[in-house]
mmCIF file of C-alpha atoms in Angstrom:
data_model
loop_
_atom_site.group_PDB
_atom_site.id
_atom_site.type_symbol
_atom_site.label_atom_id
_atom_site.label_comp_id
_atom_site.label_asym_id
_atom_site.label_seq_id
_atom_site.Cartn_x
_atom_site.Cartn_y
_atom_site.Cartn_z
ATOM 1 C CA MET B 712 -0.395 0.105 0.082
ATOM 2 C CA ARG B 713 1.437 3.464 -0.711
ATOM 3 C CA ALA B 714 1.843 5.864 1.963
ATOM 4 C CA ASN B 715 -0.508 9.373 1.860
ATOM 5 C CA THR B 716 -0.136 12.013 4.377
ATOM 6 C CA MET B 717 -3.964 13.096 4.530
ATOM 7 C CA ALA B 718 -6.568 12.117 2.485
ATOM 8 C CA ALA B 719 -10.202 13.792 2.148
ATOM 9 C CA MET B 720 -13.536 12.833 2.315
ATOM 10 C CA ILE B 721 -16.103 15.004 1.548
ATOM 11 C CA LEU B 722 -20.038 14.304 2.646
ATOM 12 C CA ALA B 723 -21.730 15.296 0.011
ATOM 13 C CA GLY B 724 -25.325 13.449 0.650
ATOM 14 C CA GLY B 725 -27.524 15.627 1.774
ATOM 15 C CA ARG B 726 -30.534 16.211 1.133
ATOM 16 C CA GLY B 727 -30.979 20.021 1.436
ATOM 17 C CA SER B 728 -34.615 19.900 2.386
ATOM 18 C CA ARG B 729 -35.133 23.644 3.972
ATOM 19 C CA LEU B 730 -33.438 24.257 0.055
ATOM 20 C CA PHE B 731 -37.373 23.363 -1.446
ATOM 21 C CA ASP B 732 -37.532 23.403 -5.314
ATOM 22 C CA LEU B 733 -34.171 23.893 -5.904
ATOM 23 C CA THR B 734 -32.932 20.462 -4.709
ATOM 24 C CA LYS B 735 -36.196 18.205 -5.902
ATOM 25 C CA LYS B 736 -33.588 16.730 -9.001
ATOM 26 C CA VAL B 737 -30.186 17.431 -7.790
ATOM 27 C CA ALA B 738 -28.606 17.346 -4.225
ATOM 28 C CA LYS B 739 -27.742 20.551 -1.958
ATOM 29 C CA PRO B 740 -24.010 20.524 -2.956
ATOM 30 C CA ALA B 741 -24.973 20.976 -6.761
ATOM 31 C CA VAL B 742 -26.673 24.070 -6.319
ATOM 32 C CA HIS B 743 -25.362 26.975 -8.162
ATOM 33 C CA PHE B 744 -23.981 29.803 -5.976
ATOM 34 C CA GLY B 745 -22.043 32.774 -6.780
ATOM 35 C CA GLY B 746 -23.343 32.916 -11.023
ATOM 36 C CA LYS B 747 -21.307 30.774 -12.441
ATOM 37 C CA TYR B 748 -19.933 28.243 -9.170
ATOM 38 C CA ARG B 749 -21.589 25.132 -7.268
ATOM 39 C CA ILE B 750 -21.051 24.583 -3.724
ATOM 40 C CA ILE B 751 -19.279 21.541 -3.736
ATOM 41 C CA ASP B 752 -16.031 23.879 -5.608
ATOM 42 C CA PHE B 753 -15.696 25.289 -2.464
ATOM 43 C CA PRO B 754 -14.292 22.254 -0.155
ATOM 44 C CA LEU B 755 -13.107 20.557 -3.471
ATOM 45 C CA SER B 756 -10.960 23.938 -4.558
ATOM 46 C CA ASN B 757 -10.176 24.126 -0.584
ATOM 47 C CA CYS B 758 -8.518 20.453 -1.143
ATOM 48 C CA ALA B 759 -6.451 21.752 -4.299
ATOM 49 C CA ASN B 760 -4.847 24.714 -2.976
ATOM 50 C CA SER B 761 -3.754 23.014 0.394
ATOM 51 C CA GLY B 762 -2.041 20.373 -1.358
ATOM 52 C CA ILE B 763 -4.503 16.914 -1.042
ATOM 53 C CA SER B 764 -4.356 15.130 -3.644
ATOM 54 C CA THR B 765 -6.566 12.416 -2.986
ATOM 55 C CA VAL B 766 -10.391 13.107 -2.296
ATOM 56 C CA GLY B 767 -13.440 10.693 -1.882
ATOM 57 C CA VAL B 768 -16.832 12.587 -2.775
ATOM 58 C CA LEU B 769 -19.982 10.424 -0.690
ATOM 59 C CA THR B 770 -22.931 10.727 -2.401
ATOM 60 C CA GLN B 771 -26.628 9.568 -2.056
ATOM 61 C CA TYR B 772 -29.354 11.489 -2.541
ATOM 62 C CA GLU B 773 -30.385 12.865 -5.889
ATOM 63 C CA SER B 774 -26.692 11.973 -7.247
ATOM 64 C CA VAL B 775 -26.482 11.273 -10.095
ATOM 65 C CA LEU B 776 -25.259 14.976 -11.727
ATOM 66 C CA LEU B 777 -23.622 15.660 -8.591
ATOM 67 C CA ASN B 778 -21.377 12.230 -9.679
ATOM 68 C CA ALA B 779 -20.782 13.045 -13.130
ATOM 69 C CA TYR B 780 -19.831 17.118 -12.121
ATOM 70 C CA VAL B 781 -17.051 16.058 -9.475
ATOM 71 C CA ALA B 782 -15.863 12.850 -11.348
ATOM 72 C CA LYS B 783 -14.757 15.732 -13.741
ATOM 73 C CA ASP B 784 -11.672 16.082 -11.071
ATOM 74 C CA GLN B 785 -9.961 17.848 -13.831
ATOM 75 C CA PHE B 786 -11.548 21.408 -13.022
ATOM 76 C CA TRP B 787 -9.772 21.480 -9.894
ATOM 77 C CA GLY B 788 -6.399 20.081 -10.760
ATOM 78 C CA LEU B 789 -7.147 17.253 -9.274
ATOM 79 C CA ASP B 790 -6.289 14.072 -11.836
ATOM 80 C CA THR B 791 -3.160 13.381 -10.677
ATOM 81 C CA ASN B 792 -0.603 10.450 -11.179
ATOM 82 C CA ASP B 793 -1.253 9.636 -6.855
ATOM 83 C CA GLY B 794 -4.361 11.149 -6.410
ATOM 84 C CA GLY B 795 -7.996 12.450 -7.909
ATOM 85 C CA VAL B 796 -11.691 12.702 -6.889
ATOM 86 C CA TYR B 797 -13.529 9.457 -6.224
ATOM 87 C CA VAL B 798 -17.047 9.330 -6.152
ATOM 88 C CA LEU B 799 -18.480 6.514 -3.598
ATOM 89 C CA THR B 800 -21.912 5.998 -2.971
ATOM 90 C CA PRO B 801 -23.481 3.278 -1.261
ATOM 91 C CA ARG B 802 -23.201 -0.161 -2.650
ATOM 92 C CA GLU B 803 -24.699 -3.571 -2.104
ATOM 93 C CA LYS B 804 -22.384 -5.745 -0.317
ATOM 94 C CA ASP B 805 -22.037 -9.242 0.127
ATOM 95 C CA LYS B 806 -25.066 -10.796 2.602
ATOM 96 C CA THR B 807 -26.060 -7.204 3.359
ATOM 97 C CA GLY B 808 -27.595 -5.918 0.328
ATOM 98 C CA LEU B 809 -27.663 -2.347 -0.707
ATOM 99 C CA GLU B 810 -27.228 0.098 2.261
ATOM 100 C CA VAL B 811 -27.668 3.644 2.255
ATOM 101 C CA TYR B 812 -25.506 5.634 4.818
ATOM 102 C CA ARG B 813 -26.814 5.741 8.199
ATOM 103 C CA GLY B 814 -24.973 9.029 9.679
ATOM 104 C CA THR B 815 -22.014 10.460 8.282
ATOM 105 C CA ALA B 816 -19.805 8.220 10.608
ATOM 106 C CA ASP B 817 -21.662 5.067 8.852
ATOM 107 C CA ALA B 818 -20.610 7.128 5.434
ATOM 108 C CA ILE B 819 -16.985 6.750 6.143
ATOM 109 C CA THR B 820 -17.219 3.526 7.920
ATOM 110 C CA GLN B 821 -19.153 1.753 4.479
ATOM 111 C CA ASN B 822 -15.961 3.018 2.912
ATOM 112 C CA ILE B 823 -13.021 2.230 5.018
ATOM 113 C CA ASP B 824 -11.503 -0.337 2.354
ATOM 114 C CA PHE B 825 -11.356 3.018 -0.113
ATOM 115 C CA LEU B 826 -9.375 4.712 2.869
ATOM 116 C CA ASP B 827 -7.317 1.331 3.515
ATOM 117 C CA SER B 828 -6.350 1.161 -0.294
ATOM 118 C CA ILE B 829 -4.636 4.712 0.281
ATOM 119 C CA ASN B 830 -3.764 4.603 3.733
ATOM 120 C CA PRO B 831 -3.613 7.781 4.837
ATOM 121 C CA GLU B 832 -1.753 9.132 8.258
ATOM 122 C CA TYR B 833 -4.765 11.274 8.975
ATOM 123 C CA VAL B 834 -8.149 11.803 7.470
ATOM 124 C CA LEU B 835 -9.869 15.186 6.765
ATOM 125 C CA ILE B 836 -13.677 15.174 6.894
ATOM 126 C CA LEU B 837 -15.505 17.812 5.140
ATOM 127 C CA SER B 838 -19.013 18.992 4.806
ATOM 128 C CA GLY B 839 -20.036 19.233 1.051
ATOM 129 C CA ASP B 840 -22.416 22.524 1.494
ATOM 130 C CA HIS B 841 -20.547 25.092 3.290
ATOM 131 C CA ILE B 842 -19.194 28.503 1.414
ATOM 132 C CA TYR B 843 -15.878 29.062 2.867
ATOM 133 C CA LYS B 844 -11.945 28.999 1.989
ATOM 134 C CA MET B 845 -9.841 27.582 4.347
ATOM 135 C CA ASN B 846 -5.852 25.947 4.243
ATOM 136 C CA TYR B 847 -6.584 22.307 5.547
ATOM 137 C CA ASP B 848 -2.625 22.169 5.735
ATOM 138 C CA LYS B 849 -2.326 24.819 8.478
ATOM 139 C CA MET B 850 -4.801 23.152 9.979
ATOM 140 C CA LEU B 851 -3.477 19.883 9.701
ATOM 141 C CA LYS B 852 0.136 20.854 10.868
ATOM 142 C CA TYR B 853 -1.622 22.436 14.245
ATOM 143 C CA HIS B 854 -3.216 19.041 14.707
ATOM 144 C CA GLN B 855 0.265 17.753 14.353
ATOM 145 C CA GLU B 856 1.665 20.391 16.933
ATOM 146 C CA GLN B 857 -1.271 19.444 19.437
ATOM 147 C CA LYS B 858 -0.286 15.714 19.014
ATOM 148 C CA ALA B 859 -4.103 15.706 19.116
ATOM 149 C CA ASP B 860 -6.290 12.588 18.489
ATOM 150 C CA ALA B 861 -8.614 15.085 16.955
ATOM 151 C CA THR B 862 -8.857 18.335 15.621
ATOM 152 C CA ILE B 863 -12.009 20.247 15.480
ATOM 153 C CA ALA B 864 -12.580 23.581 13.347
ATOM 154 C CA VAL B 865 -14.288 26.041 15.589
ATOM 155 C CA LEU B 866 -15.536 29.418 14.626
ATOM 156 C CA GLN B 867 -16.845 31.899 17.003
ATOM 157 C CA VAL B 868 -20.443 32.766 16.815
ATOM 158 C CA SER B 869 -22.772 35.100 19.220
ATOM 159 C CA LEU B 870 -24.175 33.421 22.370
ATOM 160 C CA LYS B 871 -27.711 33.183 20.947
ATOM 161 C CA GLU B 872 -26.704 31.599 17.460
ATOM 162 C CA ALA B 873 -24.735 29.098 19.691
ATOM 163 C CA THR B 874 -27.762 27.068 20.669
ATOM 164 C CA ARG B 875 -28.130 26.340 16.540
ATOM 165 C CA PHE B 876 -24.582 24.317 16.537
ATOM 166 C CA GLY B 877 -22.440 21.852 18.374
ATOM 167 C CA ILE B 878 -20.618 23.807 20.931
ATOM 168 C CA MET B 879 -16.928 22.832 21.853
ATOM 169 C CA ASN B 880 -16.207 23.536 25.345
ATOM 170 C CA CYS B 881 -12.554 23.807 25.560
ATOM 171 C CA ASP B 882 -9.977 24.855 28.506
ATOM 172 C CA GLU B 883 -7.081 27.744 28.136
ATOM 173 C CA ASN B 884 -5.099 25.666 25.590
ATOM 174 C CA ASP B 885 -8.370 25.131 23.384
ATOM 175 C CA ILE B 886 -8.248 21.293 24.331
ATOM 176 C CA ILE B 887 -11.853 20.265 24.271
ATOM 177 C CA TYR B 888 -13.378 18.408 27.446
ATOM 178 C CA GLU B 889 -16.905 18.608 26.468
ATOM 179 C CA PHE B 890 -19.411 18.584 23.560
ATOM 180 C CA GLU B 891 -22.677 19.892 23.554
ATOM 181 C CA GLU B 892 -25.443 19.702 20.471
ATOM 182 C CA LYS B 893 -27.491 22.365 20.166
ATOM 183 C CA PRO B 894 -27.292 23.693 23.833
ATOM 184 C CA ALA B 895 -30.528 25.834 25.160
ATOM 185 C CA HIS B 896 -28.114 27.167 27.761
ATOM 186 C CA PRO B 897 -24.371 27.386 26.001
ATOM 187 C CA LYS B 898 -21.175 27.721 28.182
ATOM 188 C CA SER B 899 -18.932 28.818 24.975
ATOM 189 C CA ASN B 900 -19.283 30.382 21.631
ATOM 190 C CA LEU B 901 -16.982 27.708 20.269
ATOM 191 C CA ALA B 902 -19.456 26.329 17.196
ATOM 192 C CA SER B 903 -18.457 23.052 15.221
ATOM 193 C CA MET B 904 -17.974 23.884 11.848
ATOM 194 C CA GLY B 905 -18.497 19.966 10.792
ATOM 195 C CA ILE B 906 -14.769 20.238 9.712
ATOM 196 C CA TYR B 907 -12.568 17.150 11.300
ATOM 197 C CA ILE B 908 -8.900 16.079 11.678
ATOM 198 C CA PHE B 909 -8.543 12.579 12.496
ATOM 199 C CA THR B 910 -5.489 10.361 13.135
ATOM 200 C CA TYR B 911 -6.605 7.594 10.693
ATOM 201 C CA LYS B 912 -5.224 4.523 12.546
ATOM 202 C CA THR B 913 -7.367 5.541 15.626
ATOM 203 C CA LEU B 914 -10.338 6.851 13.630
ATOM 204 C CA ARG B 915 -10.408 3.299 12.438
ATOM 205 C CA LYS B 916 -11.002 1.498 15.822
ATOM 206 C CA TYR B 917 -13.413 4.016 16.813
ATOM 207 C CA LEU B 918 -15.756 3.177 13.696
ATOM 208 C CA VAL B 919 -15.482 -0.165 13.687
ATOM 209 C CA ALA B 920 -16.826 -0.194 16.977
ATOM 210 C CA ASP B 921 -19.341 2.216 16.107
ATOM 211 C CA ASP B 922 -20.764 0.013 13.217
ATOM 212 C CA LYS B 923 -21.370 -2.909 15.982
ATOM 213 C CA ASN B 924 -23.397 -0.652 18.444
ATOM 214 C CA PRO B 925 -27.014 -1.611 17.578
ATOM 215 C CA ASP B 926 -27.815 1.963 20.059
ATOM 216 C CA SER B 927 -25.348 4.246 17.776
ATOM 217 C CA SER B 928 -26.917 7.060 15.208
ATOM 218 C CA HIS B 929 -23.605 6.362 13.404
ATOM 219 C CA ASP B 930 -22.950 10.227 13.704
ATOM 220 C CA PHE B 931 -19.715 11.797 13.971
ATOM 221 C CA GLY B 932 -20.705 14.822 16.066
ATOM 222 C CA LYS B 933 -23.456 12.588 18.433
ATOM 223 C CA ASP B 934 -21.074 9.416 18.716
ATOM 224 C CA ILE B 935 -17.661 9.276 17.285
ATOM 225 C CA ILE B 936 -16.661 12.849 19.161
ATOM 226 C CA PRO B 937 -18.347 11.821 22.138
ATOM 227 C CA ALA B 938 -16.791 8.320 22.463
ATOM 228 C CA TYR B 939 -12.968 10.349 22.242
ATOM 229 C CA LEU B 940 -14.102 12.500 25.326
ATOM 230 C CA ASN B 941 -15.493 9.441 27.338
ATOM 231 C CA ASP B 942 -12.186 7.955 26.221
ATOM 232 C CA LYS B 943 -9.981 10.790 27.678
ATOM 233 C CA LYS B 944 -8.361 10.508 23.594
ATOM 234 C CA LYS B 945 -6.941 14.409 22.855
ATOM 235 C CA LEU B 946 -8.890 16.656 21.276
ATOM 236 C CA ALA B 947 -8.073 19.903 19.934
ATOM 237 C CA ALA B 948 -9.833 23.169 18.555
ATOM 238 C CA TYR B 949 -8.658 24.715 15.950
ATOM 239 C CA ARG B 950 -9.891 28.081 15.635
ATOM 240 C CA PHE B 951 -11.025 29.699 11.936
ATOM 241 C CA LYS B 952 -11.476 33.223 11.455
ATOM 242 C CA GLY B 953 -12.586 34.140 7.758
ATOM 243 C CA TYR B 954 -15.775 33.675 5.940
ATOM 244 C CA TRP B 955 -17.871 30.855 6.378
ATOM 245 C CA LYS B 956 -21.612 30.316 5.972
ATOM 246 C CA ASP B 957 -23.813 27.207 5.764
ATOM 247 C CA VAL B 958 -26.330 27.873 2.947
ATOM 248 C CA GLY B 959 -28.698 25.056 4.636
ATOM 249 C CA THR B 960 -31.514 27.922 3.647
ATOM 250 C CA VAL B 961 -33.395 30.085 0.986
ATOM 251 C CA ASP B 962 -32.183 32.906 3.080
ATOM 252 C CA SER B 963 -28.811 31.746 3.845
ATOM 253 C CA LEU B 964 -28.583 31.046 0.265
ATOM 254 C CA TRP B 965 -29.116 34.477 -0.743
ATOM 255 C CA GLU B 966 -27.120 36.170 2.304
ATOM 256 C CA SER B 967 -24.408 34.439 1.058
ATOM 257 C CA ASN B 968 -24.771 35.441 -2.581
ATOM 258 C CA MET B 969 -25.540 39.330 -1.443
ATOM 259 C CA ASP B 970 -22.410 39.049 0.437
ATOM 260 C CA LEU B 971 -20.085 39.019 -2.315
ATOM 261 C CA LEU B 972 -21.763 42.321 -3.742
ATOM 262 C CA GLU B 973 -20.137 43.783 -0.560
ATOM 263 C CA HIS B 974 -16.802 45.998 -1.108
ATOM 264 C CA ASN B 975 -13.743 43.999 0.056
ATOM 265 C CA ASN B 976 -16.233 41.034 0.753
ATOM 266 C CA GLU B 977 -14.414 38.398 3.186
ATOM 267 C CA LEU B 978 -14.998 35.545 0.192
ATOM 268 C CA ASP B 979 -13.178 37.924 -2.385
ATOM 269 C CA LEU B 980 -13.492 35.210 -5.508
ATOM 270 C CA ALA B 981 -11.181 37.283 -7.663
ATOM 271 C CA ASP B 982 -8.293 36.464 -5.126
ATOM 272 C CA PRO B 983 -5.496 35.218 -6.881
ATOM 273 C CA THR B 984 -3.731 33.504 -4.399
ATOM 274 C CA TRP B 985 -6.852 31.111 -3.260
ATOM 275 C CA ARG B 986 -8.752 30.554 -6.416
ATOM 276 C CA ILE B 987 -12.313 28.721 -6.289
ATOM 277 C CA TYR B 988 -12.215 26.284 -9.496
ATOM 278 C CA THR B 989 -14.896 25.156 -11.234
ATOM 279 C CA GLU B 990 -16.665 24.115 -14.368
ATOM 280 C CA ASN B 991 -15.627 26.394 -17.423
ATOM 281 C CA VAL B 992 -19.191 26.737 -19.097
ATOM 282 C CA ASN B 993 -18.823 27.117 -22.821
ATOM 283 C CA ALA B 994 -21.139 30.601 -23.345
ATOM 284 C CA LEU B 995 -20.733 33.812 -25.207
ATOM 285 C CA PRO B 996 -19.732 36.878 -23.343
ATOM 286 C CA GLN B 997 -22.231 38.668 -21.837
ATOM 287 C CA TYR B 998 -24.296 41.327 -22.934
ATOM 288 C CA ILE B 999 -25.252 44.587 -21.652
ATOM 289 C CA GLY B 1000 -28.002 46.404 -23.976
ATOM 290 C CA GLU B 1001 -27.945 50.287 -24.599
ATOM 291 C CA GLU B 1002 -30.614 50.904 -22.575
ATOM 292 C CA ALA B 1003 -29.567 48.536 -19.221
ATOM 293 C CA LYS B 1004 -28.823 49.958 -16.203
ATOM 294 C CA ILE B 1005 -26.645 47.744 -13.855
ATOM 295 C CA ASP B 1006 -25.735 49.041 -10.599
ATOM 296 C CA ASN B 1007 -23.574 46.428 -8.074
ATOM 297 C CA CYS B 1008 -23.799 43.046 -9.384
ATOM 298 C CA TYR B 1009 -22.198 39.771 -10.494
ATOM 299 C CA ILE B 1010 -22.953 39.120 -13.880
ATOM 300 C CA THR B 1011 -21.908 35.747 -15.801
ATOM 301 C CA GLN B 1012 -20.995 35.037 -19.443
ATOM 302 C CA GLY B 1013 -23.631 34.106 -21.008
ATOM 303 C CA SER B 1014 -26.299 36.672 -19.291
ATOM 304 C CA VAL B 1015 -27.881 39.273 -21.775
ATOM 305 C CA VAL B 1016 -29.218 42.376 -19.758
ATOM 306 C CA LEU B 1017 -31.512 44.758 -21.631
ATOM 307 C CA GLY B 1018 -33.256 45.976 -18.162
ATOM 308 C CA SER B 1019 -32.096 47.299 -14.861
ATOM 309 C CA VAL B 1020 -29.997 45.047 -12.456
ATOM 310 C CA LYS B 1021 -29.737 46.188 -8.918
ATOM 311 C CA ASN B 1022 -27.456 44.288 -6.202
ATOM 312 C CA SER B 1023 -28.249 41.214 -8.015
ATOM 313 C CA VAL B 1024 -26.089 38.164 -8.690
ATOM 314 C CA LEU B 1025 -26.551 36.841 -12.693
ATOM 315 C CA GLY B 1026 -25.888 32.849 -13.293
ATOM 316 C CA THR B 1027 -24.596 32.219 -16.694
ATOM 317 C CA ASN B 1028 -26.804 32.199 -19.612
ATOM 318 C CA CYS B 1029 -29.341 34.570 -17.925
ATOM 319 C CA GLN B 1030 -31.758 36.856 -19.938
ATOM 320 C CA ILE B 1031 -33.461 40.134 -18.357
ATOM 321 C CA GLY B 1032 -35.641 41.644 -20.892
ATOM 322 C CA LYS B 1033 -36.048 45.366 -21.762
ATOM 323 C CA GLY B 1034 -37.889 47.226 -19.016
ATOM 324 C CA ALA B 1035 -37.457 44.265 -16.578
ATOM 325 C CA GLN B 1036 -36.144 45.216 -13.204
ATOM 326 C CA VAL B 1037 -34.290 42.959 -10.857
ATOM 327 C CA ILE B 1038 -33.254 44.016 -7.332
ATOM 328 C CA ASP B 1039 -31.623 42.744 -4.530
ATOM 329 C CA SER B 1040 -31.730 39.267 -6.094
ATOM 330 C CA VAL B 1041 -30.153 35.659 -7.095
ATOM 331 C CA ILE B 1042 -31.092 34.369 -10.660
ATOM 332 C CA MET B 1043 -29.673 31.225 -11.511
ATOM 333 C CA PRO B 1044 -28.188 29.707 -14.884
ATOM 334 C CA GLY B 1045 -30.367 29.743 -17.703
ATOM 335 C CA ALA B 1046 -33.381 32.217 -15.897
ATOM 336 C CA LYS B 1047 -35.668 34.016 -18.025
ATOM 337 C CA ILE B 1048 -36.974 37.410 -16.607
ATOM 338 C CA GLY B 1049 -39.584 38.737 -19.188
ATOM 339 C CA GLU B 1050 -40.085 42.432 -20.399
ATOM 340 C CA GLY B 1051 -41.444 44.547 -17.990
ATOM 341 C CA ALA B 1052 -41.188 42.195 -15.089
ATOM 342 C CA LYS B 1053 -40.299 43.113 -11.522
ATOM 343 C CA VAL B 1054 -38.231 40.193 -9.358
ATOM 344 C CA THR B 1055 -37.464 41.912 -5.810
ATOM 345 C CA ARG B 1056 -35.297 40.161 -2.787
ATOM 346 C CA CYS B 1057 -36.002 36.349 -4.771
ATOM 347 C CA ILE B 1058 -33.858 33.684 -5.573
ATOM 348 C CA VAL B 1059 -34.948 32.344 -9.077
ATOM 349 C CA ALA B 1060 -34.217 28.588 -9.688
ATOM 350 C CA ASN B 1061 -32.389 27.472 -12.994
ATOM 351 C CA ASP B 1062 -34.154 27.410 -16.353
ATOM 352 C CA THR B 1063 -36.852 29.095 -14.504
ATOM 353 C CA GLU B 1064 -39.067 32.018 -16.785
ATOM 354 C CA ILE B 1065 -40.784 34.669 -15.080
ATOM 355 C CA GLY B 1066 -43.276 35.970 -17.845
ATOM 356 C CA ALA B 1067 -43.759 39.809 -19.015
ATOM 357 C CA ASN B 1068 -45.070 42.235 -16.595
ATOM 358 C CA ALA B 1069 -45.100 39.445 -13.615
ATOM 359 C CA VAL B 1070 -44.357 40.765 -10.300
ATOM 360 C CA VAL B 1071 -42.505 38.511 -7.642
ATOM 361 C CA GLY B 1072 -41.063 39.272 -4.457
ATOM 362 C CA SER B 1073 -41.122 42.385 -2.148
ATOM 363 C CA ALA B 1074 -38.913 44.803 -0.501
ATOM 364 C CA ASP B 1075 -41.009 44.653 2.213
ATOM 365 C CA SER B 1076 -40.786 40.779 3.061
ATOM 366 C CA GLU B 1077 -39.166 39.300 5.814
ATOM 367 C CA ASN B 1078 -37.750 36.391 3.766
ATOM 368 C CA ILE B 1079 -36.404 35.749 0.402
ATOM 369 C CA GLU B 1080 -39.203 34.112 -2.194
ATOM 370 C CA LEU B 1081 -38.115 31.155 -4.045
ATOM 371 C CA VAL B 1082 -39.410 31.138 -7.374
ATOM 372 C CA ALA B 1083 -38.918 27.328 -9.477
ATOM 373 C CA LYS B 1084 -41.808 27.249 -11.517
ATOM 374 C CA LYS B 1085 -43.049 29.534 -14.550
ATOM 375 C CA VAL B 1086 -44.941 32.687 -13.578
ATOM 376 C CA THR B 1087 -47.094 34.511 -15.863
ATOM 377 C CA GLU B 1088 -48.259 38.362 -15.737
#
C-alpha cells in the first residue's frame, strides 16, 4: 500500500430539504452559487489549494448530476497520477444488500476499504455544503503540533446563535473537554464547523466499534466525538477566522450571494492566491444592452441584460428583458426575466421563466422568495 499523508472525505449526500425546489432533482452540494459556481466547488478547491491530492466524495441523495460533475477532477487540478477525486456511493455488499449511509460516521465506515487502500496517516472529514475558503494544511500542522487524536475546526458565534450549533467547551489551551449539541444554555461560543482531522489508525478503531453498536446513530457529532471524550482522547479546537456560511436555507443561500457584492468582501472570489475552481461553461460573453442599467452586480458570461439590475447576482446564460427590474435577487443559470417584469428579494431557480410584466417578491418581505416554477403576468 502506498503512503499518503492526508486524504479528504467530503460528505455530500445531504437532501437539503430546507432549500425546497432547488434540491428536488439535484443534491444540495450541486446547487449553484455566485453565478457560475456550485457549492461543492468550495471544499474541492480548498483541497486542491491545500495540496491534498486524494479526495473521496460521498454522495447519496439525487446524486446523478453531482456524481458526473465531481468525476471531472480536472476542474480542480486533482487529476494527478497519485490522486484524484473518487465518487463513493452506497454499495450493495455480500450478505447485507444495498445499505444507504445511516449517518456521517457510517458513510466513512462503509468506505474503510477505500481509505485502507490509500493508507493515509490522517483523514480530513468535510461537509460538501458550506461556502468558505480554508487552508487545511495549516489545520493539519496545528493537529500535529498539538499531538491530538482529533482536531475540530471551530468558529466563534454569538451566544444567541450558539443554540443552533454543536458547541465545543475548551480549556485555556483550546483542548476540548466537553461537546454539547445545540445547547439551550451554551457555556461557550465555539461552534463546530463540521470539519475534522483524525489520526486514521485511531479513527478506524472507533468506526469499527461504532458500526457494531446497535444503539448508535452512527454520527460524528452524536457518537464518535463523545466516544473520544469518554476515553480521554486528546481533542483540539482549531479556531478559524474567516468567511464561512452554511447555506442550508433559502435565506442563508441568498445572504451568502449578497455578501459577494460587498466591497472588500471576505470571500473574495477574485483573489488569485486562493482560487475557487469550477466548470468552464462554453458560453458567449455577457451582453449589456444600450438601455440597460447595472448597479453593483455579479453578471456571469452568457447573460443578456436589456433591463435594469441592482444589487443582484446573475448566473450563466440568464436573460433580463427590456424594461424588467431585478433588485436584491439571485438569478440562477438559464433563468429568463420577461419584459417589464419586476423581481425583488428573490432567488429564481435554474431555467425558470418569469413572464412579461409579472411581479414577484417584495422589498417589504422579511423572507426571501424562492421562484422555481414559471410565473405569468
